[in-house]
mmCIF file of C-alpha atoms in Angstrom:
data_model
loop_
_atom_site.group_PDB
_atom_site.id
_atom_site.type_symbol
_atom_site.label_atom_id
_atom_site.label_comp_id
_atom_site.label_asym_id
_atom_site.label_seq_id
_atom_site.Cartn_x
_atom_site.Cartn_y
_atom_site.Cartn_z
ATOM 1 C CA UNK A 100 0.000 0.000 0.000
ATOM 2 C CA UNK A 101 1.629 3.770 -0.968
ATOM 3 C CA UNK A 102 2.601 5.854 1.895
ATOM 4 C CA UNK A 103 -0.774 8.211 0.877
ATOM 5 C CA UNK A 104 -3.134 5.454 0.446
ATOM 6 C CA UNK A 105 -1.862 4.079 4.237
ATOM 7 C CA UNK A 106 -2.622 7.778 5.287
ATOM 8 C CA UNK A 107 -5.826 8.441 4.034
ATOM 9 C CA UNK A 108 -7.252 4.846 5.623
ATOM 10 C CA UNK A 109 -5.752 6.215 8.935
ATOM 11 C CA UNK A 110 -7.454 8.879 8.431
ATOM 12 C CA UNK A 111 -10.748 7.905 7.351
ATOM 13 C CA UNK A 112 -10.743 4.928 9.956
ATOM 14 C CA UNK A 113 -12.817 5.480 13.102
ATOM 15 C CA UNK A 114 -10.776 4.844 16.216
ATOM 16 C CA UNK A 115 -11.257 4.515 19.706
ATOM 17 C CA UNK A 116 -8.472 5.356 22.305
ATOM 18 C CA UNK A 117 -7.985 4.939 25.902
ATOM 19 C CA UNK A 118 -5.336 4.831 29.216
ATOM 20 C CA UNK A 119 -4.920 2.068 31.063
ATOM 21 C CA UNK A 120 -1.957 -0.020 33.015
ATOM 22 C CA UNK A 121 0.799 2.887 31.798
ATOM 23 C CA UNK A 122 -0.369 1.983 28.429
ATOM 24 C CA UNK A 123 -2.586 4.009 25.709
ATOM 25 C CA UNK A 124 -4.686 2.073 23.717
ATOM 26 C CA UNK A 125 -5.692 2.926 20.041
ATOM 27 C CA UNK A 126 -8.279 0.426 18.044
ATOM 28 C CA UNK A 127 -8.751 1.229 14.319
ATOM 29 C CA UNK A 128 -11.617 0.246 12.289
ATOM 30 C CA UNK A 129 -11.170 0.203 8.892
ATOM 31 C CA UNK A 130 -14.141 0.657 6.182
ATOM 32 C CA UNK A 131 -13.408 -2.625 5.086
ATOM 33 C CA UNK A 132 -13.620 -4.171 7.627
ATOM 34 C CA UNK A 133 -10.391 -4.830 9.264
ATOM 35 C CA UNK A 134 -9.416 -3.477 12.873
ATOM 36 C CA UNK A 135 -5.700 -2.832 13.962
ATOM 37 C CA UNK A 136 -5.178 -2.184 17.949
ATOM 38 C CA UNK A 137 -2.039 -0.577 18.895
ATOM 39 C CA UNK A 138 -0.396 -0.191 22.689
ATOM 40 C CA UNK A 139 2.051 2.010 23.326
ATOM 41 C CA UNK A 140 4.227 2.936 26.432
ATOM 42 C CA UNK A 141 1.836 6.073 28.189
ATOM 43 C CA UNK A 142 5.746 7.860 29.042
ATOM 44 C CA UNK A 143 7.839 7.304 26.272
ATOM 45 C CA UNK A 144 5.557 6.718 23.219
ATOM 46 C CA UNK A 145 7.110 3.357 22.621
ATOM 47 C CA UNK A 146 4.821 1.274 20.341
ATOM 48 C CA UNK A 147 4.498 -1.867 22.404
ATOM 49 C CA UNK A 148 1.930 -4.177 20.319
ATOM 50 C CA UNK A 149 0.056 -3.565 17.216
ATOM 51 C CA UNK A 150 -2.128 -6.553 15.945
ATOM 52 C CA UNK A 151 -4.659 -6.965 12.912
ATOM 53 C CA UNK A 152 -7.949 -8.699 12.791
ATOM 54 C CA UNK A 153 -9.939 -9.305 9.411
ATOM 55 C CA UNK A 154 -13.422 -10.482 8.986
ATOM 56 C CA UNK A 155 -13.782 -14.034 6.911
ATOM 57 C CA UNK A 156 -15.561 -14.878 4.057
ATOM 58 C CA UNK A 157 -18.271 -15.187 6.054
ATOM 59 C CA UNK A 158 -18.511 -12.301 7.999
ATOM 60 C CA UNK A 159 -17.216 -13.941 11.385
ATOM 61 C CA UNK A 160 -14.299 -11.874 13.248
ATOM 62 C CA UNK A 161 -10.848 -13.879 12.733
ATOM 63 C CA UNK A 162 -8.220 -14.361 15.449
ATOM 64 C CA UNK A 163 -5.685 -11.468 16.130
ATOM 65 C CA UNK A 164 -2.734 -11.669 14.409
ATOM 66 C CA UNK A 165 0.126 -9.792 15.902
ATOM 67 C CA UNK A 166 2.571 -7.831 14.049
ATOM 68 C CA UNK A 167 4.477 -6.026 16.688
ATOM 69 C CA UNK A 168 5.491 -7.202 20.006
ATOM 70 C CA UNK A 169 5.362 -10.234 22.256
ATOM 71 C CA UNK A 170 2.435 -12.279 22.577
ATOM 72 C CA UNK A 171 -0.007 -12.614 25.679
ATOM 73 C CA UNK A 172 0.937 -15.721 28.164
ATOM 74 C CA UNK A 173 -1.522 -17.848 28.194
ATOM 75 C CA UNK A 174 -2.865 -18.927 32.078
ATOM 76 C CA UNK A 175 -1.670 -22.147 33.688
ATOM 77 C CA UNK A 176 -3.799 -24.792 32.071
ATOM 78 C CA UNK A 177 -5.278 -22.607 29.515
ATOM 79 C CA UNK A 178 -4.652 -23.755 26.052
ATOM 80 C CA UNK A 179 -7.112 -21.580 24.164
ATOM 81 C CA UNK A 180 -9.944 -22.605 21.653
ATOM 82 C CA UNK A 181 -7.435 -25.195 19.806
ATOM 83 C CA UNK A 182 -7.040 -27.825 22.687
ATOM 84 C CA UNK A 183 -3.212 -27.975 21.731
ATOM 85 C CA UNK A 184 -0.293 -25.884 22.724
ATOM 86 C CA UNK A 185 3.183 -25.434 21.243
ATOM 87 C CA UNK A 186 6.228 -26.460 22.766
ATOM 88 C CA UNK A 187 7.952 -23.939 25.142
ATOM 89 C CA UNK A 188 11.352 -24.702 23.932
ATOM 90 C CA UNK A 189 10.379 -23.372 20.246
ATOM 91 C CA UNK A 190 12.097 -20.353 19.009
ATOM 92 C CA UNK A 191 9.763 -16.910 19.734
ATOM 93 C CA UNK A 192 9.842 -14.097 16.929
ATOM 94 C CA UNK A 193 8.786 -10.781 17.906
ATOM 95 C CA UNK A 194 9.060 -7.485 16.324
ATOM 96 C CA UNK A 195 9.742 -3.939 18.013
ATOM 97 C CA UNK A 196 9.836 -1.168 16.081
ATOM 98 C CA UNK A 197 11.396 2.023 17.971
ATOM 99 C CA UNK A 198 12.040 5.517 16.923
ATOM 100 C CA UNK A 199 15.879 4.586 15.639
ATOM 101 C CA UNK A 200 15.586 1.276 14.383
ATOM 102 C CA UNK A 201 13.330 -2.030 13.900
ATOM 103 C CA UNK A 202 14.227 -5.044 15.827
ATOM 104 C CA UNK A 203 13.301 -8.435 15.664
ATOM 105 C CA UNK A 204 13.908 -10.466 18.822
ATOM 106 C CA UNK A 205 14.438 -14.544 18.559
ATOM 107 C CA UNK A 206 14.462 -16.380 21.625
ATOM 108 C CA UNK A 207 14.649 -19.648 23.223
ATOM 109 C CA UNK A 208 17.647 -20.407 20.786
ATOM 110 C CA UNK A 209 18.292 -23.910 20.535
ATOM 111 C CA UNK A 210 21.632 -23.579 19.795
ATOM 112 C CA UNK A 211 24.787 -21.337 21.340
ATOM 113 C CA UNK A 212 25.881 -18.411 19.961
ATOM 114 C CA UNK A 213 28.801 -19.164 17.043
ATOM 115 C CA UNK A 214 26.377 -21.684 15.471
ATOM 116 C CA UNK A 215 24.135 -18.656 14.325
ATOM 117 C CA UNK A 216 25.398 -16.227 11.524
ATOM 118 C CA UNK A 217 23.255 -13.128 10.223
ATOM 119 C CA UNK A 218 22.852 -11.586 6.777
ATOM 120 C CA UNK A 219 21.779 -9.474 4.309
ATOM 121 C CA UNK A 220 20.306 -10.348 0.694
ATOM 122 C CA UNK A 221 20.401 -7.487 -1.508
ATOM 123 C CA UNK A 222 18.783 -9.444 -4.148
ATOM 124 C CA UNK A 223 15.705 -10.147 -2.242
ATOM 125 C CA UNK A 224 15.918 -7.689 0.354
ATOM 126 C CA UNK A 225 15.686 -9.195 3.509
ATOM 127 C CA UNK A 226 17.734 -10.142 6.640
ATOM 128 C CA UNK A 227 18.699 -13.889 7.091
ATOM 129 C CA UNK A 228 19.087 -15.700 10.354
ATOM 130 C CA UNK A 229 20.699 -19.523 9.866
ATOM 131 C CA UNK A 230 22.309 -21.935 11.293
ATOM 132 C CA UNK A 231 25.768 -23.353 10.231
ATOM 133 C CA UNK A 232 24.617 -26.875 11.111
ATOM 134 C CA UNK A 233 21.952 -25.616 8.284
ATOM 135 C CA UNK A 234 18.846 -27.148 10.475
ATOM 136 C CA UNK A 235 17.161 -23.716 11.230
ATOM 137 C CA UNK A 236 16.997 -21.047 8.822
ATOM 138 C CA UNK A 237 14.804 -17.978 8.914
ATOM 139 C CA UNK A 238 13.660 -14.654 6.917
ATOM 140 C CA UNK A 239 13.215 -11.762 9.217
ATOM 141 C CA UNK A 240 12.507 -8.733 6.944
ATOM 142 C CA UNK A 241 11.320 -8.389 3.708
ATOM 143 C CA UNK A 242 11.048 -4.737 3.387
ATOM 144 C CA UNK A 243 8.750 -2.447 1.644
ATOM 145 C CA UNK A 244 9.358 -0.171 -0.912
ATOM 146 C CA UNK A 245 9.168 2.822 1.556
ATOM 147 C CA UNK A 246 11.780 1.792 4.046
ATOM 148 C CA UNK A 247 14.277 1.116 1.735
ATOM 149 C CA UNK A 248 16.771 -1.591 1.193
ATOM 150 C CA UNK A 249 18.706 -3.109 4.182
ATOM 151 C CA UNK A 250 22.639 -3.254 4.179
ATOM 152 C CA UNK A 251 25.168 -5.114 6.396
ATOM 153 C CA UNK A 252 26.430 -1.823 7.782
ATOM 154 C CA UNK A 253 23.036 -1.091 8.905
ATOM 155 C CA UNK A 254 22.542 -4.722 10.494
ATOM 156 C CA UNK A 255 24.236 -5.538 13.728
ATOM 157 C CA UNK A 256 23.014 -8.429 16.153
ATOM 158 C CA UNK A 257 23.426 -8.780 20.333
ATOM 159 C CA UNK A 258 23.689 -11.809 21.656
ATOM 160 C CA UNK A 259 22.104 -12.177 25.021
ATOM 161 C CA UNK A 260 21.688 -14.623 27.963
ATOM 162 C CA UNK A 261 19.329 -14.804 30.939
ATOM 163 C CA UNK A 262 21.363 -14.031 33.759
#
């Protein structure tokens, strides 16, 4: 979608906003009918989470899909409307954009650190995460025409442990 085009459904959206729990709350609804819900951080205007939600075929509301941030625990025991739950020990992707920079966050790593190597593709603009064991390889970026191309002098990666 063009930069204008992304503009002009902001602005013709009709959105709802609210504080609560240091956070401020913004829920978009689209004339299509798609809804976006944002959080940011209520003293430094940090987006937290953004997440989309699109009707189906059918009319019926879909499940949210995040974009940006971590997801929501789920409660001891609960496993949601699926009966099943995913492993604890799988890899987590999450996304943070800030004011300087986008970050993408991996963790539960299965591996240590100097099995990992990170990289850019010019060719098909994104940033590559994989292994040198070449069991786990992933595509964290595939930018958009408006944020340009991605270079290896712009990429850098930390490397960080619970204490």
């Amino acid at each position: 979608m063009a930069v204008t085009g992304w503009m002009e459904s902001l602005r013709t959206a009709q959105k709802t906003a609210l504080l609560q729990d240091g956070r401020r709350k913004v829920h978009y609804l689209f004339p299509d009918g798609k809804e976006m819900a944002e959080e940011y951080d209520e003293k430094t205007s940090e987006l937290l989470v953004r997440k989309w939600r699109v009707k189906s075929a059918l009319g019926a509301m879909g499940q949210w899909q995040l974009e940006v941030g971590e997801p929501a625990p789920l409660g001891a025991g609960n496993l949601g409307p699926e009966l099943i739950k995913e492993s604890n020990a799988n890899p987590i992707f999450m996304r943070k954009d800030t004011k300087k920079s986008f970050q993408w966050r991996i963790r539960n790593l299965p591996y240590p650190k100097d099995v990992y190597s990170v990289c850019v593709d010019q060719k098909e603009r994104c940033i590559i995460v994989k292994t040198t064991n070449k069991k786990l390889l992933w595509t964290l970026w595939q930018c958009a025409g408006v944020h340009g191309t991605p270079s290896e002098t712009d990429t850098s990666y930390l490397w960080m442990t619970p204490c």
